[in-house]
CSV table of C-alpha atoms in Angstrom, one decimal:
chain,number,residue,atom,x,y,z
A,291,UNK,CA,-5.6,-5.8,-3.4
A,292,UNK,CA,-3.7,-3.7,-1.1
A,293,UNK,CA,-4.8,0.1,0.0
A,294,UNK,CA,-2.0,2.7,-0.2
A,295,UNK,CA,-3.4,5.7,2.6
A,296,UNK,CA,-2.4,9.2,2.1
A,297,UNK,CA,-1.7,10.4,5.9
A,298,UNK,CA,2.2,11.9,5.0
A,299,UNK,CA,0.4,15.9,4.3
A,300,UNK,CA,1.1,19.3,6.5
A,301,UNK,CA,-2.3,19.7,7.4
A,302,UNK,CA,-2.3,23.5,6.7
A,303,UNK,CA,-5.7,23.9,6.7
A,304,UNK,CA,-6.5,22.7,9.8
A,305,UNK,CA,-3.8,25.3,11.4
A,306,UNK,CA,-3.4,26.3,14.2
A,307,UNK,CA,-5.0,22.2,15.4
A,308,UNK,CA,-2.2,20.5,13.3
A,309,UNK,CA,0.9,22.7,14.3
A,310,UNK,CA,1.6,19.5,16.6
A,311,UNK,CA,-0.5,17.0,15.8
A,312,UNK,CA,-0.7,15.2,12.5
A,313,UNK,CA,-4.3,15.7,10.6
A,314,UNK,CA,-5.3,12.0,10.5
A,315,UNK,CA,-4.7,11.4,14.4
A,316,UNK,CA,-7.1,14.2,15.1
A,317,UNK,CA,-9.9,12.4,17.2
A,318,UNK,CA,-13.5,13.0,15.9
A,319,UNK,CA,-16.7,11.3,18.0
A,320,UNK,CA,-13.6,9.5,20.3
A,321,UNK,CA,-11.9,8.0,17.0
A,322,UNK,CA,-8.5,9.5,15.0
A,323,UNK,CA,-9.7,10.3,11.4
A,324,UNK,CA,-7.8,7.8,9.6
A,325,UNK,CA,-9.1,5.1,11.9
A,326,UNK,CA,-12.6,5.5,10.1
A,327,UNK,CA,-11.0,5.3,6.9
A,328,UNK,CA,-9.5,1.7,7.7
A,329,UNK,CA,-12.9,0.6,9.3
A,330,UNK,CA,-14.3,1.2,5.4
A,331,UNK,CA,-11.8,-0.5,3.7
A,332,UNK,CA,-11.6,-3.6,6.3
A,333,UNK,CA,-15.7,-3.6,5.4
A,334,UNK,CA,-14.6,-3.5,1.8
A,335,UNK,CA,-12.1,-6.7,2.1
A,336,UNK,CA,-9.0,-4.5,2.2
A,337,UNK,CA,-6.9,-7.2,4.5
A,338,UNK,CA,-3.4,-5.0,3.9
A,339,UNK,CA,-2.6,-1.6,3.6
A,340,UNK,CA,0.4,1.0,3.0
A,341,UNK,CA,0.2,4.0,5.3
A,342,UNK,CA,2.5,7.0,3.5
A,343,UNK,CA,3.3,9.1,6.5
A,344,UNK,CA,5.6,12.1,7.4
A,345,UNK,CA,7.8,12.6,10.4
A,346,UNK,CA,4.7,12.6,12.7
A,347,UNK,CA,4.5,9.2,12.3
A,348,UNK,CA,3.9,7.5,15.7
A,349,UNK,CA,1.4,9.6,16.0
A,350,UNK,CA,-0.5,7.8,13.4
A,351,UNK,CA,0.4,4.6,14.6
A,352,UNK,CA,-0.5,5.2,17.9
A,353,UNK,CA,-4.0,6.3,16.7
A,354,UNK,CA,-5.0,3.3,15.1
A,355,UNK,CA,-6.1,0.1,16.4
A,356,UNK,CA,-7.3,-2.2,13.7
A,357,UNK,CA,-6.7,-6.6,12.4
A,358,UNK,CA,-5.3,-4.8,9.0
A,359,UNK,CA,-1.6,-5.6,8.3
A,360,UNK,CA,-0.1,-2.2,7.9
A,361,UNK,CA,3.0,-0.9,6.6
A,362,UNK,CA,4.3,2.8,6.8
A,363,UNK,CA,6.4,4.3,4.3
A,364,UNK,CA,7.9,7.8,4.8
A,365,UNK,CA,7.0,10.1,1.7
A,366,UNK,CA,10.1,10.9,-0.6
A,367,UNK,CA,8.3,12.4,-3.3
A,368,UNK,CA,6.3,16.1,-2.8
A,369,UNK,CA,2.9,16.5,-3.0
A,370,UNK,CA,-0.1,13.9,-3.1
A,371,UNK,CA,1.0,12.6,-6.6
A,372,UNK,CA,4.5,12.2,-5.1
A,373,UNK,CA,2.6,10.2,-2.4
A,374,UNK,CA,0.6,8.2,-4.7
A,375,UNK,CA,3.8,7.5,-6.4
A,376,UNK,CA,5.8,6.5,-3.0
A,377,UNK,CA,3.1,4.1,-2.3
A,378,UNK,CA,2.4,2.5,-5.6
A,379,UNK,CA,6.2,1.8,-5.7
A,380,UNK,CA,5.8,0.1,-2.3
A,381,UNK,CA,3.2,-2.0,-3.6
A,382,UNK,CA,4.7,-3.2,-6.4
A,383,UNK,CA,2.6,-5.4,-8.8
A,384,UNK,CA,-0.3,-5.4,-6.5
A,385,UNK,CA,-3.4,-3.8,-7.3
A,386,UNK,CA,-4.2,-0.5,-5.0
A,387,UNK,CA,-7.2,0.8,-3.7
A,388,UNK,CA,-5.8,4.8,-2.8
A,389,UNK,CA,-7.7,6.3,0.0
A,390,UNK,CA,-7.1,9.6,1.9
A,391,UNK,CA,-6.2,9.5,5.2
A,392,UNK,CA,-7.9,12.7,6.1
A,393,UNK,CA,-11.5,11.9,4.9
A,394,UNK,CA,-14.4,10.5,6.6
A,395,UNK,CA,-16.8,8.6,4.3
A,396,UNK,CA,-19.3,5.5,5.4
A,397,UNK,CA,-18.2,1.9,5.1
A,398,UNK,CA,-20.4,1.9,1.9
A,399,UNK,CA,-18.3,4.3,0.2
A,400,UNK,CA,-15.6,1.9,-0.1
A,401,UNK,CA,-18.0,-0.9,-0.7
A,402,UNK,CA,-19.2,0.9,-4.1
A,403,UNK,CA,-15.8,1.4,-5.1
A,404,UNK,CA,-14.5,-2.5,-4.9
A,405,UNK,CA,-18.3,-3.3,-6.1
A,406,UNK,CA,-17.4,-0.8,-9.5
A,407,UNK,CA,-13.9,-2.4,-9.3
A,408,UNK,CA,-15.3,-6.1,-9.7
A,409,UNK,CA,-17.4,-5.5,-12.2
A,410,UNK,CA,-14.0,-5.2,-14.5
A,411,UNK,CA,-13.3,-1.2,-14.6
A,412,UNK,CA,-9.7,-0.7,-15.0
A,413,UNK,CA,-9.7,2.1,-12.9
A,414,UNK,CA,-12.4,3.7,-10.1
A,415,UNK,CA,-11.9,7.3,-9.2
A,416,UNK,CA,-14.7,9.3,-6.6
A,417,UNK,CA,-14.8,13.0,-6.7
A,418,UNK,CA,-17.2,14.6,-4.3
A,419,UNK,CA,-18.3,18.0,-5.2
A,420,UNK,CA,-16.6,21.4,-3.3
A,421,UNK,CA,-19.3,23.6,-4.7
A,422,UNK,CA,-22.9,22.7,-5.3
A,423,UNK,CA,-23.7,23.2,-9.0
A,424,UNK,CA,-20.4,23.6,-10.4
A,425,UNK,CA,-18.5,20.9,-11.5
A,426,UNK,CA,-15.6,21.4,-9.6
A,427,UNK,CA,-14.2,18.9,-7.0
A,428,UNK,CA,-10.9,20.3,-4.8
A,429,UNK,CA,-8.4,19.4,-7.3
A,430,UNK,CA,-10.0,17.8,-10.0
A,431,UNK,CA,-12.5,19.4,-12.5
A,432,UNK,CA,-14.8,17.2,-14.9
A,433,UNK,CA,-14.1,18.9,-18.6
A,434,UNK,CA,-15.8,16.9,-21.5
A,435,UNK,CA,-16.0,14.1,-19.9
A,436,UNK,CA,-13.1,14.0,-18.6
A,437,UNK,CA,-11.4,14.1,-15.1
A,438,UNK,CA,-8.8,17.3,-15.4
A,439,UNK,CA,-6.1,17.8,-12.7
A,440,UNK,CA,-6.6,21.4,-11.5
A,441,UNK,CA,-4.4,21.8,-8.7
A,442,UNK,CA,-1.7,19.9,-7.5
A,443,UNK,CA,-1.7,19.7,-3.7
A,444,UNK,CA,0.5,19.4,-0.5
């Protein structure tokens, strides 16, 4: 299993701190963002991943220092499904693990995923809730049971 990494987004949100600098080579505690996300997935067993950056990115690569083999592909297609889609093409016929470049979660966070994963679901997804009491979670919504795409992001 292989993990295709978001990092390729504008980071408009974070304005005026990523006008220069890409989002997931921000340094939190002494460490760029997306270097906690490969620490996870390396706990996890991810041995490979596929980075989908934008033009800033050396900056990524010269914020991470990690034994994963990784790959960066330049995202052709807009938005984070266009991302997901550029790196899933990369991949191929391997199965993915898609993580976000720009999120901080513990090592154990991965850990539950593969641990769902390897218990034979098809598919694991982890929504993490914006608003306390409301089930709504960025750009997904639970509906009957069901995970709805609200918004499509950058």
């Amino acid at each position: 299993m292989k993990a295709v990494i978001l990092a390729g987004g504008s980071g408009e949100g974070l304005s005026p701190f990523t006008q220069k600098e890409q989002k997931e080579s921000i340094s939190i505690l002494g460490r760029s963002i997306i270097s906690y996300t490969l620490e996870g997935l390396k706990k996890a067993g991810i041995k490979e991943a596929i980075v989908i950056v934008n033009e800033k990115q050396k900056q990524i690569e010269e914020s991470i220092s990690t034994d994963i083999s990784i790959e960066f592909v330049r995202q052709k297609r807009n938005g984070i499904s266009g991302a997901a889609l550029d790196g899933m093409e990369k991949a191929g016929d391997d199965e993915i693990l898609l993580a976000f470049g720009d999120i901080i979660a513990s090592s154990d966070f991965y850990i539950s995923l593969m641990n769902v994963y390897a218990l034979g679901a098809k598919a694991v997804f982890s929504l993490v809730p914006v608003y306390e009491g409301m089930q709504t979670y960025g750009l997904a919504k639970i509906k009957n049971d069901r995970i709805e795409i609200v918004k499509e992001g950058s």
